[in-house]
CSV table of C-alpha atoms (C1' of nucleotides) in Angstrom, one decimal:
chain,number,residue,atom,x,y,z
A,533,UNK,CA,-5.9,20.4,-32.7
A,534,UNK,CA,-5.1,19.2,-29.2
A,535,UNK,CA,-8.0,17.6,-28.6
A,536,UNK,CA,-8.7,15.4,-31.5
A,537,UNK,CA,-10.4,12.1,-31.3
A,538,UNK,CA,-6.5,10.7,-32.3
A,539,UNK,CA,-5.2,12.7,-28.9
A,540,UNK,CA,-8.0,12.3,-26.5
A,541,UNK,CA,-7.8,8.5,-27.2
A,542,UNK,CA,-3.9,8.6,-26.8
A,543,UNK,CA,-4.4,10.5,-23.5
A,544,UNK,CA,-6.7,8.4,-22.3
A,545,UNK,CA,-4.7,5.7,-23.1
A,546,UNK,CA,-1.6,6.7,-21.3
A,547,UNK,CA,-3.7,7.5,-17.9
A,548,UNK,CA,-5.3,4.3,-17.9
A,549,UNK,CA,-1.7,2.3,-18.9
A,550,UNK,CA,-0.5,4.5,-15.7
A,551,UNK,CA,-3.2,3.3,-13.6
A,552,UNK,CA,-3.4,-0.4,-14.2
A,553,UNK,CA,-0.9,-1.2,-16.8
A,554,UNK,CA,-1.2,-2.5,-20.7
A,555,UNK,CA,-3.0,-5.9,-20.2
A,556,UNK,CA,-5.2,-4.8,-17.9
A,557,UNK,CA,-6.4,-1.8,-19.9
A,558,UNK,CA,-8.8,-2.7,-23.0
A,559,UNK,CA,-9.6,-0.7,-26.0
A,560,UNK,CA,-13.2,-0.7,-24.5
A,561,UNK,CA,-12.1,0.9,-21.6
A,562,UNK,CA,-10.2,3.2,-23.5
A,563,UNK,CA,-13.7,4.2,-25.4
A,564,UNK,CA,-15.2,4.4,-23.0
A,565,UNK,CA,-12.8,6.5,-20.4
A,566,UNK,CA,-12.5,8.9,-23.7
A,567,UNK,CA,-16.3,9.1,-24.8
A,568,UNK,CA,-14.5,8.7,-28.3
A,569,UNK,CA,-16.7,6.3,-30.5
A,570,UNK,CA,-15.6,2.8,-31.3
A,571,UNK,CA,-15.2,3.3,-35.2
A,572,UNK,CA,-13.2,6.5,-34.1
A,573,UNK,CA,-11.0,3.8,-32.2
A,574,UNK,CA,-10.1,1.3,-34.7
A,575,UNK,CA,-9.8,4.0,-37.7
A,576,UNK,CA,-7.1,6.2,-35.8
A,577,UNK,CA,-5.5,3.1,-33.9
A,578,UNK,CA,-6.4,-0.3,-36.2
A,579,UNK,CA,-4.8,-2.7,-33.3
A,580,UNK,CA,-3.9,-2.6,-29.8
A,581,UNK,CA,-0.4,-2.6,-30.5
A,582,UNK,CA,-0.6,0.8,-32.4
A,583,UNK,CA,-2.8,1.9,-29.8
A,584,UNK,CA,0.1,1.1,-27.3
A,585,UNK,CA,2.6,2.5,-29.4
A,586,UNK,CA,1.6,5.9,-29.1
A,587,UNK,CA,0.6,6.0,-25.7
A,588,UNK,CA,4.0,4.6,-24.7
A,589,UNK,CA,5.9,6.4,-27.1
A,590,UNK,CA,4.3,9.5,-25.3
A,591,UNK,CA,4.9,8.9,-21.6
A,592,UNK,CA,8.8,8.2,-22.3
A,593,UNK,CA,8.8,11.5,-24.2
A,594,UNK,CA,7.4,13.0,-21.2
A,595,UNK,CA,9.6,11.3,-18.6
A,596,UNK,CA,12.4,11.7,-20.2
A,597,UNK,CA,12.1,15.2,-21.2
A,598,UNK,CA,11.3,15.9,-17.3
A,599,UNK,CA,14.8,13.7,-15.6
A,600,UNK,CA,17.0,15.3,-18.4
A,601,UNK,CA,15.7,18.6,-16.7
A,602,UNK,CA,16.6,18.1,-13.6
A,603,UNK,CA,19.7,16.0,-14.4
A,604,UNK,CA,21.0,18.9,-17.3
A,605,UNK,CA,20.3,22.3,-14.6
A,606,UNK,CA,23.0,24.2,-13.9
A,607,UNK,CA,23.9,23.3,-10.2
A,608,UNK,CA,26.9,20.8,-9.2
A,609,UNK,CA,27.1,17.2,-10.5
A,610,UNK,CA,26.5,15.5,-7.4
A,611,UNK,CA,23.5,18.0,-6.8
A,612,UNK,CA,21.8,16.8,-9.7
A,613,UNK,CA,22.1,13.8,-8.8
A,614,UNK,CA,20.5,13.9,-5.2
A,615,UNK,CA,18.0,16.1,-7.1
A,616,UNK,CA,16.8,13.0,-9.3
A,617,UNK,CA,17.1,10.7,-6.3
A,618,UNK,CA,14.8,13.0,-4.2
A,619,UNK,CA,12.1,13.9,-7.3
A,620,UNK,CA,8.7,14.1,-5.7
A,621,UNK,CA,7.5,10.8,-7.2
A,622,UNK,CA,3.7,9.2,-6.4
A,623,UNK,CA,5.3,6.1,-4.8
A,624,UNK,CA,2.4,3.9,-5.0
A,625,UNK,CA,1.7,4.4,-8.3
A,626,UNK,CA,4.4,3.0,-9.3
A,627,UNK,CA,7.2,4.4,-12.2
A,628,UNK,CA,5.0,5.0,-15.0
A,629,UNK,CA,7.6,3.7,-17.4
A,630,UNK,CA,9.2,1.1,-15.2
A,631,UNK,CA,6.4,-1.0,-13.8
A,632,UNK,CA,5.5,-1.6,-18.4
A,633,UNK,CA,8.7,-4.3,-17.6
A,634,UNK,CA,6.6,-6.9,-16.0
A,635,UNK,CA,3.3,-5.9,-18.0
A,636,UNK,CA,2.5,-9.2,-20.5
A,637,UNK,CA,1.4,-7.2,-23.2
A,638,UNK,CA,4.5,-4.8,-23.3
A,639,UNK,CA,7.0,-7.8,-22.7
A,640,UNK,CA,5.4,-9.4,-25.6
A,641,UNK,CA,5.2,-6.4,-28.2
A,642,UNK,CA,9.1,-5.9,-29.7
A,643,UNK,CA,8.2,-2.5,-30.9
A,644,UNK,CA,6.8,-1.2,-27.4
A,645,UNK,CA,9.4,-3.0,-25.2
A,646,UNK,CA,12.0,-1.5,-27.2
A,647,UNK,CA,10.8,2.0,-26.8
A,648,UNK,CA,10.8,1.0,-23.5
A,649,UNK,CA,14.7,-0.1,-23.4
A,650,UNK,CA,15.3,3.2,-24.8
A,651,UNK,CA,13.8,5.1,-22.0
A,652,UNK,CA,16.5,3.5,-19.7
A,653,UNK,CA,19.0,3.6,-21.8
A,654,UNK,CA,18.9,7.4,-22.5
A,655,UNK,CA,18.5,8.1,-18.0
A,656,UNK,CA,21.2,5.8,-17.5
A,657,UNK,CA,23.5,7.4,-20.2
A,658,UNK,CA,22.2,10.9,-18.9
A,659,UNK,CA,23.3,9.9,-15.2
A,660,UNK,CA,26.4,7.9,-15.9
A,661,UNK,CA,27.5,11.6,-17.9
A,662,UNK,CA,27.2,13.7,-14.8
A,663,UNK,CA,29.1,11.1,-12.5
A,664,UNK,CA,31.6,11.6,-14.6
A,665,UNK,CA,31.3,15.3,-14.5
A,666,UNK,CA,31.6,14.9,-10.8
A,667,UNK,CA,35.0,12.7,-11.5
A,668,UNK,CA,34.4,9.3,-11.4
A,669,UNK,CA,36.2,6.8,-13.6
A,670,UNK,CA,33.8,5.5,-16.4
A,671,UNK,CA,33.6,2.1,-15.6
A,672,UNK,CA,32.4,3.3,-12.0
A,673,UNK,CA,30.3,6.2,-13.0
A,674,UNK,CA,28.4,3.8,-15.5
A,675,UNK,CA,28.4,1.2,-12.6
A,676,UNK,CA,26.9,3.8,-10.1
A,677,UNK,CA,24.6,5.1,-13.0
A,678,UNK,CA,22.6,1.8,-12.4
A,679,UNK,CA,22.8,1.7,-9.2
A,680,UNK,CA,20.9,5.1,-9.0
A,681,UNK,CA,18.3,4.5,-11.0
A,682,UNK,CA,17.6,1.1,-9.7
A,683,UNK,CA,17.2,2.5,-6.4
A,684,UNK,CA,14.4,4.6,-7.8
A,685,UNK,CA,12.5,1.7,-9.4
A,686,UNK,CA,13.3,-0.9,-6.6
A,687,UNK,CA,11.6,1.8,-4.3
A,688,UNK,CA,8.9,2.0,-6.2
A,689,UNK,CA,8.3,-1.7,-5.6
A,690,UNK,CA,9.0,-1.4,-2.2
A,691,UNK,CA,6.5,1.2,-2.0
A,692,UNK,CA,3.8,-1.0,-4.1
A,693,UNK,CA,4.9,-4.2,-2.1
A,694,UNK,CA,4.5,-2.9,1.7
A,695,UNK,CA,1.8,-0.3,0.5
A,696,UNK,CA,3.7,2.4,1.8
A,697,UNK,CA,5.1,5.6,0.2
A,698,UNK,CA,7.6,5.7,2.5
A,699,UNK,CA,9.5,2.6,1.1
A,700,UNK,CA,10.5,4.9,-1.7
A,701,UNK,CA,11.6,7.4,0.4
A,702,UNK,CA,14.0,5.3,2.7
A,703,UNK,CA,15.7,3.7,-0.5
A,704,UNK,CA,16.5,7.1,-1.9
A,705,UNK,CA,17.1,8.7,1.3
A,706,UNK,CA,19.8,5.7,2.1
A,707,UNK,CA,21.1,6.1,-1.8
A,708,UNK,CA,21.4,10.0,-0.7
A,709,UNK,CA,23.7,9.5,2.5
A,710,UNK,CA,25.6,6.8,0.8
A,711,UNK,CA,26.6,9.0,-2.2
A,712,UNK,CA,26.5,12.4,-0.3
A,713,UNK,CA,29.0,10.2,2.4
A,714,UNK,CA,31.3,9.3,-0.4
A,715,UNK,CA,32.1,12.5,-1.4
A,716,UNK,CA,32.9,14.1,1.7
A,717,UNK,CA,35.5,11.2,1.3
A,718,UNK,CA,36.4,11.9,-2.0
A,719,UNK,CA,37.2,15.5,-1.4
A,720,UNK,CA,39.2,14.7,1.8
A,721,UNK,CA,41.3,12.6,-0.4
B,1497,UNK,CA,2.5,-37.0,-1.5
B,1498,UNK,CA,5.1,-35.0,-3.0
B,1499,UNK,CA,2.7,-35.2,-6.2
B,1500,UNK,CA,-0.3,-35.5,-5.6
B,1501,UNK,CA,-3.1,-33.0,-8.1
B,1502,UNK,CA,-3.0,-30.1,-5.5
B,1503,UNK,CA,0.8,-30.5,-5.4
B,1504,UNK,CA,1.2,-30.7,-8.9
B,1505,UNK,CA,-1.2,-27.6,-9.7
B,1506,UNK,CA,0.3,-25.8,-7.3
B,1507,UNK,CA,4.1,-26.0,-8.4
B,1508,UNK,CA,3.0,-25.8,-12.1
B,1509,UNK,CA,1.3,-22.3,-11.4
B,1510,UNK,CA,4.5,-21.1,-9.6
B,1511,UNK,CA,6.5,-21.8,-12.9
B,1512,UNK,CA,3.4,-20.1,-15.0
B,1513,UNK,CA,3.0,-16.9,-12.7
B,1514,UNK,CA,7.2,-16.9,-12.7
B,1515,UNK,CA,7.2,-17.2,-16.0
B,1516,UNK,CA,4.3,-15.0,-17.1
B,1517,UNK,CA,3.0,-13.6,-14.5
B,1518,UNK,CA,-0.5,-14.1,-12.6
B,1519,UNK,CA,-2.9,-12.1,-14.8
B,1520,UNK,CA,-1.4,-13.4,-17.9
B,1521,UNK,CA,-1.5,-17.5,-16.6
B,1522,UNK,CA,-5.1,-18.9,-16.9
B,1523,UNK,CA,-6.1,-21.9,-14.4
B,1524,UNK,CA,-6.6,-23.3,-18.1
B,1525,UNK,CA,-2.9,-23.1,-18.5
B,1526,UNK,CA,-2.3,-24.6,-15.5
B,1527,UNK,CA,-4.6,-27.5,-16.1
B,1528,UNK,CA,-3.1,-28.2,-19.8
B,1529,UNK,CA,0.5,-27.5,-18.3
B,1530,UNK,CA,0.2,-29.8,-15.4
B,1531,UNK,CA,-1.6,-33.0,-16.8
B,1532,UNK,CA,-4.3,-32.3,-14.0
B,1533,UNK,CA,-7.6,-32.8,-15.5
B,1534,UNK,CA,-10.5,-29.7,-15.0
B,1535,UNK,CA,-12.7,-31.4,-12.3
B,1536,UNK,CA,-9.4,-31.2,-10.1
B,1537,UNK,CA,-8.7,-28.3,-10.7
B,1538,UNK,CA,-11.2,-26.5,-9.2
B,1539,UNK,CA,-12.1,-29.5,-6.7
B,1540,UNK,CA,-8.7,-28.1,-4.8
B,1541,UNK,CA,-9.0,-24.7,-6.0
B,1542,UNK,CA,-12.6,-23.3,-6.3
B,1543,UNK,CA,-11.5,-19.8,-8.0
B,1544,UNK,CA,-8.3,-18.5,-9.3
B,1545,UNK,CA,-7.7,-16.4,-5.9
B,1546,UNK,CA,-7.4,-19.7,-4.1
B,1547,UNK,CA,-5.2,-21.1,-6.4
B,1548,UNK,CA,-2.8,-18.1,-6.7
B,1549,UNK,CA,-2.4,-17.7,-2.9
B,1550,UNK,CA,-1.1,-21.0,-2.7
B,1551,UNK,CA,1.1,-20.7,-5.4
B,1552,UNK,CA,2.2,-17.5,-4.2
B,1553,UNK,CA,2.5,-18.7,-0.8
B,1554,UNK,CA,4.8,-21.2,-1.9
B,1555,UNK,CA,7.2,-19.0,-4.2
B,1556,UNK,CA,7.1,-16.4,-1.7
B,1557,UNK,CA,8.3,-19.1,1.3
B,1558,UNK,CA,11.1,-20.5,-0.6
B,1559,UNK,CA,12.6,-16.6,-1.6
B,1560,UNK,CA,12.4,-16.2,2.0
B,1561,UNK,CA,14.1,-19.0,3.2
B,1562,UNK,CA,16.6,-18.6,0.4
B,1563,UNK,CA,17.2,-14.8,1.7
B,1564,UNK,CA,17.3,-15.7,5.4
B,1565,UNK,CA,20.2,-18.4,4.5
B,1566,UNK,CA,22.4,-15.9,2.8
B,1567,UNK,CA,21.8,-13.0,5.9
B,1568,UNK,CA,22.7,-15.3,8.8
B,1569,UNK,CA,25.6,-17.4,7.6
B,1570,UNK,CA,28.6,-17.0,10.5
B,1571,UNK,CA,30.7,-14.9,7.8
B,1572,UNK,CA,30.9,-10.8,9.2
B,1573,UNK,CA,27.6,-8.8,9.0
B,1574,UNK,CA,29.3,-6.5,5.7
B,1575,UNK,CA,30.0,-9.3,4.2
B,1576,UNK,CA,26.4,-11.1,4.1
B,1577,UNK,CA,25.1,-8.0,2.6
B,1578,UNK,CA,27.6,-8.0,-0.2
B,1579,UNK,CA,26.5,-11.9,-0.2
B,1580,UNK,CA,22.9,-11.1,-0.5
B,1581,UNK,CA,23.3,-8.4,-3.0
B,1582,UNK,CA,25.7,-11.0,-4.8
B,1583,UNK,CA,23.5,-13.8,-5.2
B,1584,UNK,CA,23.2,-15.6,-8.3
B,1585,UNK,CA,19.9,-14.3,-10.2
B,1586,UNK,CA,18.4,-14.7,-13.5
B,1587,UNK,CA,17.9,-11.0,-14.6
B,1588,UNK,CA,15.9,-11.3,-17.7
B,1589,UNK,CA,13.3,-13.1,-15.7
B,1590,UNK,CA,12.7,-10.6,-12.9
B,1591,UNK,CA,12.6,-10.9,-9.5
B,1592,UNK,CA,9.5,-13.6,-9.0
B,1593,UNK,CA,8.2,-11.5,-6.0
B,1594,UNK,CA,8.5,-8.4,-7.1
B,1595,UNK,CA,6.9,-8.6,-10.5
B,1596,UNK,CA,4.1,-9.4,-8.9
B,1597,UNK,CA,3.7,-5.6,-7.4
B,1598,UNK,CA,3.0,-4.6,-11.2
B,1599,UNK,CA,1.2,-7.6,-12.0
B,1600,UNK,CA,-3.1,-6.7,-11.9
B,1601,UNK,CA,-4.6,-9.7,-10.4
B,1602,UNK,CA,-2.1,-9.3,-7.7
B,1603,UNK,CA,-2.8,-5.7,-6.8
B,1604,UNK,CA,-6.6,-6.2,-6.9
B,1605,UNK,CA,-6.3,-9.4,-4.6
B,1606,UNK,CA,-5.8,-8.1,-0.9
B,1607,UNK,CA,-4.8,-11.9,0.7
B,1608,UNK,CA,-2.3,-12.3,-2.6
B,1609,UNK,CA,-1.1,-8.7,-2.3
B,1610,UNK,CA,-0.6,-9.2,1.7
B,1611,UNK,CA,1.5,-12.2,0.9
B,1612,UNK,CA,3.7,-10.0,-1.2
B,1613,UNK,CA,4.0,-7.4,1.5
B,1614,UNK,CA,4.9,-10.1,3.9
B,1615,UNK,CA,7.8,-10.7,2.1
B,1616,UNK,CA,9.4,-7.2,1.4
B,1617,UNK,CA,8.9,-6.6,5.3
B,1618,UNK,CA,10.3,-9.8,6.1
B,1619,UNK,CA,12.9,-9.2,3.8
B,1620,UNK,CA,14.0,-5.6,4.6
B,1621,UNK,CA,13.9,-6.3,8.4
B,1622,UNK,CA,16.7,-9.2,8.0
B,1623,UNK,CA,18.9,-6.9,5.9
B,1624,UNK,CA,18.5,-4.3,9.0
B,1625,UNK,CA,19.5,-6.3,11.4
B,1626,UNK,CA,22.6,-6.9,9.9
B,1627,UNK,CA,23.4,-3.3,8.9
B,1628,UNK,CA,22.8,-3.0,12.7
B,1629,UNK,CA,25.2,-6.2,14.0
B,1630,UNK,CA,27.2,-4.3,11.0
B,1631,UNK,CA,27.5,-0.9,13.8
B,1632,UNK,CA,24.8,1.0,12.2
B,1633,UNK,CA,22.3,3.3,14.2
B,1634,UNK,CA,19.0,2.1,13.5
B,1635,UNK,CA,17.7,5.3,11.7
B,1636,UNK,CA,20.9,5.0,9.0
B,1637,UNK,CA,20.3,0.7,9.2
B,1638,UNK,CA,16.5,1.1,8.1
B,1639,UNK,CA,17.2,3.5,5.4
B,1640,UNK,CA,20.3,1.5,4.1
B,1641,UNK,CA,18.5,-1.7,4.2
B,1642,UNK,CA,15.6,-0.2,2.3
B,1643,UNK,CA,18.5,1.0,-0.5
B,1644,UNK,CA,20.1,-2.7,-0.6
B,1645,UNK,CA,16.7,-4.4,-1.0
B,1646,UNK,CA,15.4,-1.9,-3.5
B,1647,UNK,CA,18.8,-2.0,-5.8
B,1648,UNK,CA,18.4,-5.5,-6.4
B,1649,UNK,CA,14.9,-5.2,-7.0
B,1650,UNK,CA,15.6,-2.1,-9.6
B,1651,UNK,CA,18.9,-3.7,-11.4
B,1652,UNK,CA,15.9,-6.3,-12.4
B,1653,UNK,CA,13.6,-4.1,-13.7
B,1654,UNK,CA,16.7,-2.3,-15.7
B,1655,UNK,CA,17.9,-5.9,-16.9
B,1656,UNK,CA,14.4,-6.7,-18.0
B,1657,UNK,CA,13.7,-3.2,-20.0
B,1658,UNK,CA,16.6,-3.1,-21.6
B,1659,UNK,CA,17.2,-7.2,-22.1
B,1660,UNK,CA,20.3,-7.2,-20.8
B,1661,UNK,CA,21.6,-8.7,-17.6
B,1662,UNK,CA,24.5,-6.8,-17.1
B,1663,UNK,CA,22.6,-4.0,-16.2
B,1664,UNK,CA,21.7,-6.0,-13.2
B,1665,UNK,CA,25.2,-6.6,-12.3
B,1666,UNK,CA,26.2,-3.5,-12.6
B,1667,UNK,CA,23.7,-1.8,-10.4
B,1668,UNK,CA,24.7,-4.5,-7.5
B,1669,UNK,CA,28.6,-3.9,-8.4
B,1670,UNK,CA,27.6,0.0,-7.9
B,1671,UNK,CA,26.4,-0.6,-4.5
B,1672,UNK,CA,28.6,-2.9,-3.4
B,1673,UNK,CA,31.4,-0.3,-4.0
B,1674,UNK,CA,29.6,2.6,-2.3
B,1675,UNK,CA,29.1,-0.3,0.7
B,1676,UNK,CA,32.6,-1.4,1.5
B,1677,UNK,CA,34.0,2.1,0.3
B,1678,UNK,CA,32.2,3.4,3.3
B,1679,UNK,CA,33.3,0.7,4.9
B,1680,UNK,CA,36.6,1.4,5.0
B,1681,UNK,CA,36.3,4.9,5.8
B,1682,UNK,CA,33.9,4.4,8.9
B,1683,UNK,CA,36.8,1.6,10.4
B,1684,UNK,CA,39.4,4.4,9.6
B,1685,UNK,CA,37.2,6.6,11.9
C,103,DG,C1',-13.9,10.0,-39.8
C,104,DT,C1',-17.5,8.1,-37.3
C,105,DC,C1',-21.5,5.0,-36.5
C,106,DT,C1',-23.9,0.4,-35.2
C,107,DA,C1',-23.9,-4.5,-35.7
C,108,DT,C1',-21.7,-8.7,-35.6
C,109,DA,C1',-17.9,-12.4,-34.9
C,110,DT,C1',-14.4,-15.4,-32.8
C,111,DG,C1',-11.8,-17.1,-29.1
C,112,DG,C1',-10.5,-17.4,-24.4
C,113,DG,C1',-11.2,-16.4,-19.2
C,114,DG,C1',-13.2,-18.1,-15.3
C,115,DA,C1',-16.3,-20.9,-13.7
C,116,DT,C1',-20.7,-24.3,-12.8
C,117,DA,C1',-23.3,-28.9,-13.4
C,118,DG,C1',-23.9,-33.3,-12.7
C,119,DA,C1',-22.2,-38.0,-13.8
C,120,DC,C1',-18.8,-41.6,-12.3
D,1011,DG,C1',-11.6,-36.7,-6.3
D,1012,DT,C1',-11.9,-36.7,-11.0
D,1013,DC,C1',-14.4,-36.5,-15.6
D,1014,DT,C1',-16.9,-34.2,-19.6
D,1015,DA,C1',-20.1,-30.8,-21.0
D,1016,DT,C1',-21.7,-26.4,-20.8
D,1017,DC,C1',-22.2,-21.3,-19.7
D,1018,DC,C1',-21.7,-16.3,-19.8
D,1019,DC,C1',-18.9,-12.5,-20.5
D,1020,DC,C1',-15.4,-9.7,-22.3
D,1021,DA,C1',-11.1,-8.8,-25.3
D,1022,DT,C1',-10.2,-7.8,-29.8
D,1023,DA,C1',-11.4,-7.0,-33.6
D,1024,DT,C1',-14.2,-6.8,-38.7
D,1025,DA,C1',-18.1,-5.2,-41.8
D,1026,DG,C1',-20.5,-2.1,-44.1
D,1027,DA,C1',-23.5,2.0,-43.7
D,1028,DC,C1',-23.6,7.2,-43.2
DNA sequence: GTCTATATGGGGATAGAC
DNA sequence: GTCTATCCCCATATAGAC
């Protein structure tokens, strides 16, 4: 059953979201971008908001599943780390999950923007864990957590901003040094 | 002529598109939300794309100048950046630039988008310079800069998901402690 | 479960008078 | 420069048949 009216419209749904965000993207468009039928639509998804649900609930799943991979392999702590920084990532897309934050439609919905907040929570937890595998304090390791993945989504608007991939690249690769930098330190100490 | 229509319309869309964003403010809103009747309306700003470049242009001038003054006080170059990372923001509202890089009618509009681009070079260039007054090779300063600029721009869009602030602040406080960790290492060099 | 037809409200604008 | 009236299209559904 993987490509049931119910999948190919949530599919559908979470390319389109990807390319031009929740607002932007009717259940029209997501019709007609599926070839679904419009009774097919409003049977298996009665509102937008379920609609959105889904396709949401779906991309965290994904993105999540794919940073805890890299972040949970079995190399170093502070590998893993540079490893997330330096994920290839389609910069001027924008962070599938991140750029829902200034999206009306998400902002608006307490059930979507909360699956959202979850999404962040969860990378942030993950990443604040294997700082403090590589022996940071907490209160710095949870500190640094944020600072890593807000590089990654402050590149991504970088990127978007300037129109230029390489935005995102420069943020990470400065993140990279400053971290890498550090623990040459750290070890010396 | 501080309020004049055109003045009026214009500062009431800055607070619409900052607090809702472009696609999601109609020049309907704006009309009700400044007192400006519909014939002046679009007397002074035929389509919408007229009157979001203005608005834009404005909100996008005072950031700048507001940046610039924080990157050239007479206090040492280190500690402008920490300054600038510093500043005094209002989290849960995101940045009022950079939302705009997810926001539709934004993206789709080249002069608007430009505008936004304008600013992020702008932007990242002053932080350079002073990562370069700060002893930095220019290679290291661009990348650095890039990092600094795109941590604030992430702790938003972390704040925002997960409706807290803090998250904000602790990204910058994460950066701030790799910055003037390094710090003290590269003088001890 | 899927179809076609229909409905309401707002977005973005135009027309022409004052 | 500003006003009121009007227009068309699309977003988001609802209705009821097959």
């Amino acid at each position: 059953m993987a490509d049931d009216a119910r999948t190919r419209l949530t599919r559908t749904a979470q390319e389109l979201f990807a390319a031009r965000g929740v607002s932007a993207t009717s259940p029209r468009d997501v019709l007609t971008a599926s070839g679904v039928g419009q009774g097919s639509l409003y049977h298996h998804f009665p509102t937008k908001h379920d609609l959105t649900l889904a396709a949401v609930g779906a991309t965290v799943d994904e993105a999540l599943t794919s940073a805890m991979h890299t972040l949970a392999s079995d190399a170093p702590a502070l590998e893993r780390i540079v490893a997330y920084l330096g994920k290839p990532r389609d910069a001027l897309a924008g962070c599938r999950v991140g750029r829902l934050t200034s999206d009306q439609a998400v902002m608006d919905d307490d059930g979507v923007h909360a699956v959202v907040g979850i999404y962040f929570t969860r990378l942030l937890d993950a990443v604040r864990r294997v700082l403090v595998e590589d022996g940071l304090a907490d209160d710095v390791a949870r500190d640094r957590a944020h600072t890593v993945v807000a590089v990654v989504q402050g590149g991504y608007v970088l990127a978007r901003a300037t129109g230029d991939p390489e935005a995102l690249r420069a943020a990470v690769r400065g993140m990279t040094a400053l971290l890498t930098t550090t623990d040459r330190e750290a070890s010396a100490a």
